[in-house]
Coordinates of C-alpha atoms (C1' of nucleotides) in Angstrom, one line a residue:
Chain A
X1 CA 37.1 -4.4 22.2
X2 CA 34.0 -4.7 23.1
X3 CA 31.4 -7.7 22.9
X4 CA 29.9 -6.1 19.9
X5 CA 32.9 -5.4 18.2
X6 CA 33.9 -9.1 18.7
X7 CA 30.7 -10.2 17.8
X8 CA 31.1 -8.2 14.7
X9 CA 34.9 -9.3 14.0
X10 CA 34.1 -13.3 14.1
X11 CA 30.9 -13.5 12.9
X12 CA 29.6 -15.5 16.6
X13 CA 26.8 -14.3 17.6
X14 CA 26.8 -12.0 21.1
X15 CA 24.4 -14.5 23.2
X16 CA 26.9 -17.4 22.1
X17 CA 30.3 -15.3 23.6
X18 CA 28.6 -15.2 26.6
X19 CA 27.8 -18.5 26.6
X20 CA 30.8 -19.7 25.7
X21 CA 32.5 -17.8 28.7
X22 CA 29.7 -19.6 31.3
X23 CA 30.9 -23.1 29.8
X24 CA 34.2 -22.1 30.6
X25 CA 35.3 -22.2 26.9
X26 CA 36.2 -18.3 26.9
X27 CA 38.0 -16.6 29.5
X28 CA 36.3 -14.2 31.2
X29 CA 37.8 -10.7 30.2
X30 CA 38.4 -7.5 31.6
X31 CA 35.8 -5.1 32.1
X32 CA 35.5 -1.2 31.5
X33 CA 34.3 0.9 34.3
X34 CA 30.6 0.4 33.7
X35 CA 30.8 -3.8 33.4
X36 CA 31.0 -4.1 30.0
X37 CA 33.1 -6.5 29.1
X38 CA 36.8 -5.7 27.3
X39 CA 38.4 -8.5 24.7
X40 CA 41.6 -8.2 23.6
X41 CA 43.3 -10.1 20.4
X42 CA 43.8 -13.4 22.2
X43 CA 40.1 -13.3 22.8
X44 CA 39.9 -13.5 19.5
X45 CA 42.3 -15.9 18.5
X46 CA 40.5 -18.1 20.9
X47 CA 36.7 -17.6 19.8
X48 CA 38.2 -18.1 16.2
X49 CA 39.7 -21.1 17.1
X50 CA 36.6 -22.8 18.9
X51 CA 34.2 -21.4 15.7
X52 CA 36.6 -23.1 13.7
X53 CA 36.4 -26.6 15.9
X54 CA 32.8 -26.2 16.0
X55 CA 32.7 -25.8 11.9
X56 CA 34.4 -29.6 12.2
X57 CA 31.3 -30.2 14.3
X58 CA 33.6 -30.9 17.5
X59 CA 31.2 -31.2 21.0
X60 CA 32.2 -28.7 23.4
X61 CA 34.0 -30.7 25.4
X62 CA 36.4 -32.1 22.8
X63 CA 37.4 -28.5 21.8
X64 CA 38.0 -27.9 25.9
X65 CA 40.0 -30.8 26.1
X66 CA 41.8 -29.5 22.8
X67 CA 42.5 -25.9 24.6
X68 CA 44.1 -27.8 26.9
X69 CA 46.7 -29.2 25.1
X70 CA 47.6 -25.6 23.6
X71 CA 47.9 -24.7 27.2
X72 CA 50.1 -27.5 28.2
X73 CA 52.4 -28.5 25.0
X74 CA 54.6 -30.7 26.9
X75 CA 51.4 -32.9 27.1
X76 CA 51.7 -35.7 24.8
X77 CA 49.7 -35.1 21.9
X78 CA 48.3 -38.9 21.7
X79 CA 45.2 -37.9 22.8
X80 CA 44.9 -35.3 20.1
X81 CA 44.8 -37.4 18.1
X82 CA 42.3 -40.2 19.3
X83 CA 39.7 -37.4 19.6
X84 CA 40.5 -36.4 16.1
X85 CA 40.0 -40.1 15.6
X86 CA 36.4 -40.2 17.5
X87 CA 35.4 -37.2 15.7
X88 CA 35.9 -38.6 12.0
X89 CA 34.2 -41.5 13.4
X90 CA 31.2 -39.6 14.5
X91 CA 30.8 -38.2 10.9
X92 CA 31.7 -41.6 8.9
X93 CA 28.7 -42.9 11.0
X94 CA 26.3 -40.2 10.6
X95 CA 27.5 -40.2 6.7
X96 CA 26.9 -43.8 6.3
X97 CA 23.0 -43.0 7.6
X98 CA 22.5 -40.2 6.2
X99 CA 23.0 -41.7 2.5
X100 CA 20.9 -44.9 3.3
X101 CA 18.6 -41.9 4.4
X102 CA 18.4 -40.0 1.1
X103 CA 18.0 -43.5 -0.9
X104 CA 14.9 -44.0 1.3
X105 CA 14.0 -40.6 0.9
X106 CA 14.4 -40.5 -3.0
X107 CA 12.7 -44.2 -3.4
X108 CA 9.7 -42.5 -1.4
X109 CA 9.0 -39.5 -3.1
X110 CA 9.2 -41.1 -6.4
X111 CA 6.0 -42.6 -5.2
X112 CA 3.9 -39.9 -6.0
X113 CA 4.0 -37.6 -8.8
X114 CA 1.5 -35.4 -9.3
X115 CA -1.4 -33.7 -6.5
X116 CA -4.0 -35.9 -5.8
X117 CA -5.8 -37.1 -2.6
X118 CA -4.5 -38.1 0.6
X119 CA -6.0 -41.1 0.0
X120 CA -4.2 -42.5 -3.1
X121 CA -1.2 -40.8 -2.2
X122 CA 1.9 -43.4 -2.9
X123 CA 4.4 -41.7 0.1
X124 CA 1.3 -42.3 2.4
X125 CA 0.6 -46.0 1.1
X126 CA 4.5 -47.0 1.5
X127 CA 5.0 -45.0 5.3
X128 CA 2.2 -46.8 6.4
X129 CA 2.6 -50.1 4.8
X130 CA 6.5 -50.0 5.7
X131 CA 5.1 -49.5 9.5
X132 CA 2.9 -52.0 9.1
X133 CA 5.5 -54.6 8.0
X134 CA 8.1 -53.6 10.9
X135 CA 5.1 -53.9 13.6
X136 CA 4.4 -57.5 12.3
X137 CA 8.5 -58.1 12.1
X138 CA 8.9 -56.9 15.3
X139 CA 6.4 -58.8 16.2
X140 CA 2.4 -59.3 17.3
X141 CA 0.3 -60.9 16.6
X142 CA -1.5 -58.6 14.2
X143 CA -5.0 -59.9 12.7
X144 CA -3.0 -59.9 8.9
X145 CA -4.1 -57.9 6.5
X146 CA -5.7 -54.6 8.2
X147 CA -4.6 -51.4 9.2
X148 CA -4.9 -49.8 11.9
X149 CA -3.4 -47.2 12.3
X150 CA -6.1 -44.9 12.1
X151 CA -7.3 -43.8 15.3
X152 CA -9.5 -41.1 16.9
X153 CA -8.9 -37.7 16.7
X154 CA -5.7 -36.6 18.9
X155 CA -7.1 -33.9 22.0
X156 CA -3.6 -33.8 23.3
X157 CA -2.4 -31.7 20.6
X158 CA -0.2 -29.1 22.4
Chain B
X1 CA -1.7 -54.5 26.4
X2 CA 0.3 -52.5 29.3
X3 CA 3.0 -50.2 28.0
X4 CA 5.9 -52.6 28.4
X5 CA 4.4 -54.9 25.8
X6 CA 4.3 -52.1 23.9
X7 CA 7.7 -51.5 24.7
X8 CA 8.8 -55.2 23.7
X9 CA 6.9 -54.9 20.6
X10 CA 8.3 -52.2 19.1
X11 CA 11.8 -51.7 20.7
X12 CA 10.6 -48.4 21.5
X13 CA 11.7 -47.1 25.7
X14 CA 9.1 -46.4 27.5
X15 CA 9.7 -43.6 28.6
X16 CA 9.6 -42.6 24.9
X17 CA 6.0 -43.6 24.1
X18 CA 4.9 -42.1 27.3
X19 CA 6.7 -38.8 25.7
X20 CA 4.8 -39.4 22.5
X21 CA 1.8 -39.2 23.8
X22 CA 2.8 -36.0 26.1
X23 CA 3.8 -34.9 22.7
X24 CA -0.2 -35.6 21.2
X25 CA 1.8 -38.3 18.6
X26 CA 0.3 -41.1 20.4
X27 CA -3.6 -40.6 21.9
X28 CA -4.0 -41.1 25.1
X29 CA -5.1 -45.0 25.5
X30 CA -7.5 -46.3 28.0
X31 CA -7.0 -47.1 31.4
X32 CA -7.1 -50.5 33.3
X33 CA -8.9 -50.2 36.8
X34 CA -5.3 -49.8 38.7
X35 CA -4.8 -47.0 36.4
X36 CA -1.8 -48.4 34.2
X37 CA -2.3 -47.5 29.9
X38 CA -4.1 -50.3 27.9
X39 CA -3.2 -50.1 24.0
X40 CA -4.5 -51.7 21.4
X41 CA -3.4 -52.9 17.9
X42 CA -4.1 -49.4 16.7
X43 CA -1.7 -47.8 19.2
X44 CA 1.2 -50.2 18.1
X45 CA 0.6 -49.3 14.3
X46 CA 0.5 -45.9 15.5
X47 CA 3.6 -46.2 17.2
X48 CA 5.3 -48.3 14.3
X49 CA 4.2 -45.6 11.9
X50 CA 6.2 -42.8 14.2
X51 CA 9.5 -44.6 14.6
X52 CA 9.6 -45.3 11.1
X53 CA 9.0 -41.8 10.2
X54 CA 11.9 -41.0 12.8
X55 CA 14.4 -43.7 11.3
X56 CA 13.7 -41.1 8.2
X57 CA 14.8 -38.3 10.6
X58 CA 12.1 -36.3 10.6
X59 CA 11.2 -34.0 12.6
X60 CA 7.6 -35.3 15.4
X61 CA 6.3 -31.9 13.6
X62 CA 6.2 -33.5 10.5
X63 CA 5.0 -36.5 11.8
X64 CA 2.2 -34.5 13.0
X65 CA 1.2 -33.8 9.6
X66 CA 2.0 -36.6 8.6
X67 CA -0.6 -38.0 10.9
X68 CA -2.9 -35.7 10.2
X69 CA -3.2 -36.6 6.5
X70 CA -3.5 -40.0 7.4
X71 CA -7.1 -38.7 9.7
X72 CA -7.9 -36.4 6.5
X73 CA -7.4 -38.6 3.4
X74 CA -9.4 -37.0 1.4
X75 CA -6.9 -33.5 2.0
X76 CA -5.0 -33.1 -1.4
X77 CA -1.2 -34.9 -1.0
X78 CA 0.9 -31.9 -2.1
X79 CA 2.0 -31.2 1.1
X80 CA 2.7 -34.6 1.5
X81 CA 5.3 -34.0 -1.1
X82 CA 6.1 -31.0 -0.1
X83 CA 7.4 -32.5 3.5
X84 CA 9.2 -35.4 1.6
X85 CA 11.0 -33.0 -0.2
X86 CA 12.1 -30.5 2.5
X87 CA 13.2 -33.6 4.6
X88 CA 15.3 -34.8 1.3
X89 CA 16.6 -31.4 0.8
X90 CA 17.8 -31.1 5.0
X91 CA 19.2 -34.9 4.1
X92 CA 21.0 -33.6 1.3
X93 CA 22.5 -30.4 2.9
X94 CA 23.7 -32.3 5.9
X95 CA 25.4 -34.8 3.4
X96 CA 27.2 -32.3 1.9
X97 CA 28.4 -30.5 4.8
X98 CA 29.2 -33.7 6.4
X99 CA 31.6 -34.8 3.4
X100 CA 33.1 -31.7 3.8
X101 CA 34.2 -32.2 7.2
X102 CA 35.5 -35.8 6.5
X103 CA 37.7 -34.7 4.3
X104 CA 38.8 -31.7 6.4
X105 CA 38.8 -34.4 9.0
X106 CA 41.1 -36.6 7.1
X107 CA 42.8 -33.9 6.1
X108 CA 43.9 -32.9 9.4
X109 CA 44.5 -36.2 11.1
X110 CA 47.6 -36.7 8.8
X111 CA 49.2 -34.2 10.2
X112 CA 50.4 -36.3 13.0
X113 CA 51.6 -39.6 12.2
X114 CA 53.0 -40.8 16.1
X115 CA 52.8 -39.8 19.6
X116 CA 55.2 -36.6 20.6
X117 CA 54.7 -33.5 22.1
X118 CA 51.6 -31.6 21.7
X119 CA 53.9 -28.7 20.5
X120 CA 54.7 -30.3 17.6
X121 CA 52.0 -32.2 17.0
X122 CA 50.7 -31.3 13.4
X123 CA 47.4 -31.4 13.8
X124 CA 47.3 -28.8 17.0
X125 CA 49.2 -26.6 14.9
X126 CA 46.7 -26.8 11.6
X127 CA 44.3 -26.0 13.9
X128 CA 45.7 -22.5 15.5
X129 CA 46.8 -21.6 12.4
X130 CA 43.3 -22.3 10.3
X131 CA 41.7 -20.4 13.0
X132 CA 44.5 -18.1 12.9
X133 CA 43.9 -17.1 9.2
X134 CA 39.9 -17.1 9.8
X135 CA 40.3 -14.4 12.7
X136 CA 42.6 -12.1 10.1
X137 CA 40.7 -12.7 6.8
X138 CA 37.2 -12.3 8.9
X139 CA 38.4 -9.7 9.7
X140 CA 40.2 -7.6 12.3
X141 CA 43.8 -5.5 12.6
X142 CA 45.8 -8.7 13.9
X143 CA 49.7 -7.7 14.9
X144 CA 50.7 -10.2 12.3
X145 CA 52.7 -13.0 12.5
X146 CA 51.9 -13.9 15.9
X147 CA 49.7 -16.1 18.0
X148 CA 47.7 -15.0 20.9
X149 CA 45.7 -18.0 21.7
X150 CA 47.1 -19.3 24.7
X151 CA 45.3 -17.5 27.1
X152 CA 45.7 -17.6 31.0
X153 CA 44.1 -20.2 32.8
X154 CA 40.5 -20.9 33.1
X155 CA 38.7 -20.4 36.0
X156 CA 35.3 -20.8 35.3
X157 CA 35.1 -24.5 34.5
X158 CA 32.0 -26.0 35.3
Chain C
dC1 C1' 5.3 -61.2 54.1
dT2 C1' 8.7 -59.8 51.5
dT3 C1' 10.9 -59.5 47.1
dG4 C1' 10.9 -58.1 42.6
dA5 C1' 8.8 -56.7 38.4
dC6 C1' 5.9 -53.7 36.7
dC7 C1' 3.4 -49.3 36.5
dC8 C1' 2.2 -44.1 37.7
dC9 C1' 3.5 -39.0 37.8
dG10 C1' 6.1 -34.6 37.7
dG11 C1' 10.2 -32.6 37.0
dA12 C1' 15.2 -32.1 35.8
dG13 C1' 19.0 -32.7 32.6
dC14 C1' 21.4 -33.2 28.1
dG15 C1' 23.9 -30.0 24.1
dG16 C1' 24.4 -25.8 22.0
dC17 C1' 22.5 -22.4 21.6
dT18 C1' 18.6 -18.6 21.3
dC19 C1' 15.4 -15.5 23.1
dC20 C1' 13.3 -12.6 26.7
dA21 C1' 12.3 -9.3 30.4
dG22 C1' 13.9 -5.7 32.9
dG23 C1' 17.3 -2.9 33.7
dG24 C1' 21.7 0.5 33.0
dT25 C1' 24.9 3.3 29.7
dT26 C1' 26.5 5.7 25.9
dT27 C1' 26.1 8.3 21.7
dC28 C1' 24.0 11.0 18.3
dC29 C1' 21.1 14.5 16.6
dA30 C1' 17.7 18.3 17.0
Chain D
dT1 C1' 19.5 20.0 26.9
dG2 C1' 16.5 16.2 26.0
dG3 C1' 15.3 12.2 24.2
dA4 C1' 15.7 8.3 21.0
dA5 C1' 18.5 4.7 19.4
dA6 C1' 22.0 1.6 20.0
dC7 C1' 24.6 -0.8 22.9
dC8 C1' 25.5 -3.4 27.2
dC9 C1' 24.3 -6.2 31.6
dT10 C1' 22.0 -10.3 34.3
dG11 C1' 19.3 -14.4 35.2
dG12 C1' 16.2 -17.5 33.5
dA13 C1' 13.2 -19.9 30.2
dG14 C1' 12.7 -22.3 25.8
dC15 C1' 14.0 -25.3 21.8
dC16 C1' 14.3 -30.7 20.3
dG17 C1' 13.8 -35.5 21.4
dC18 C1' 14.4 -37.9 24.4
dT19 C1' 16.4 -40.0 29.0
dC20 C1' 16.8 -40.3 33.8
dC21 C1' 15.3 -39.7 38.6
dG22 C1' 12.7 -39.8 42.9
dG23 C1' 8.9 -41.1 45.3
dG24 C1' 5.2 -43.6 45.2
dG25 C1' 1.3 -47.5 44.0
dT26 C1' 0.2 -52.6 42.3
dC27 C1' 0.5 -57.2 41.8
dA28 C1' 2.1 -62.1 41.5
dA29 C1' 5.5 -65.7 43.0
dG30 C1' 8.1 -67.9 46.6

DNA sequence: CTTGACCCCGGAGCGGCTCCAGGGTTTCCA
DNA sequence: TGGAAACCCTGGAGCCGCTCCGGGGTCAAG
């Protein structure tokens, strides 16, 4: 089987086999007689495998630390289990903000309806107010009551 | 103000508001006679402004825009919407593919209720076995029954 | 006169890819 | 038989949003 053929058969992308093989993730396979390089079925078994850890949003390094234990079963499987641990720990985080998130989000854009100007534009009004209020919290001693958060035009623009 | 006030006063690194400006968020201040960056009241607004926008997880490109309407108000504000909405819509999707993987997550981490051999542990075995039936249904002519993903030793680690 | 706190700059590194240039090989069709 | 298209190779750069590093300058206190 050839990269293309694998590529094909799992849906991974031919630049991302090749990179998972340089982070040490893939073995590195046989080759034909003009370098190409030559899979077999545990190949694929193996890219499925990490596809499938990646799907659950694992790091790279969890999913090398979890090839591990398939090579050594004896291992105990503790540790499997504390990264499975982290992991859903990662997610209930990044769940937890992402909801407060949308609530912003949906509380922002109900501020303006319909097209008007820049100017009187309600999600422009709250982002800069809100800023305003977290520079004073944060704090300085801001003269109250302006904003200034209009500045000169940016040059630095890449 | 030098760039560590700056720093104090918004809990923003300072290695991240001299990225900012790299990044034409942020205009280049003045200088003091030694060379070090003077802000003003405008910059910390400015800077405010940015880090609330990136509480919201958006993206400095958006930002940009953001930015720009703020320099333009008299632009119309549909694309103000616009950019709310897409930001919403990425919140959204990540949501749902996050509660997904909790569950899958969750799911998995049953499997194994106490410490024993990683051959037996459950969740190990879920995994080979849901990456297993990816690799055959996705698809390619798997001898059936067995499992090829234990693979010789890597070399290649980093 | 040294110590320490601050500041400057340019460049590298992170993760997880993705893309590119510049080359070689194979396969298909006229 | 020739040439185009499709595949493969390598090494290196680019993406985002920082973060860290080395090697230096500046300035006030003890």
């Amino acid at each position: 089987m050839r990269i293309g053929d694998l590529a094909k058969a799992t849906g991974v992308d031919i630049e991302t086999i090749r990179y998972y093989e340089k982070a040490g993730l893939l073995p590195e396979p046989g080759r034909e007689a003009n370098g190409y390089r030559a899979y077999q079925q545990a190949h694929l078994e193996r890219l499925a495998f990490i596809r499938h850890c990646r799907a659950l949003d694992m790091p790279l390094e969890s999913i090398r630390r979890l090839l591990d234990f398939v090579a050594h079963p004896e291992a105990e499987c503790g540790d499997i289990n504390r990264l499975i641990d982290e992991q859903l720990a990662r997610v209930q985080a990044r769940l937890n903000s992402l909801r407060a998130l949308e609530s912003q989000l949906a509380a922002l854009r109900a501020q303006c309806g319909e097209n008007h100007s820049a100017r009187e534009c309600g999600i422009l009004h709250e982002l800069v107010a809100a800023a305003h209020g977290e520079a004073c919290a944060c704090h300085f001693d801001a003269k109250s009551g302006s904003h200034y958060l209009l500045m000169g035009k940016q040059k630095n623009r890449p």
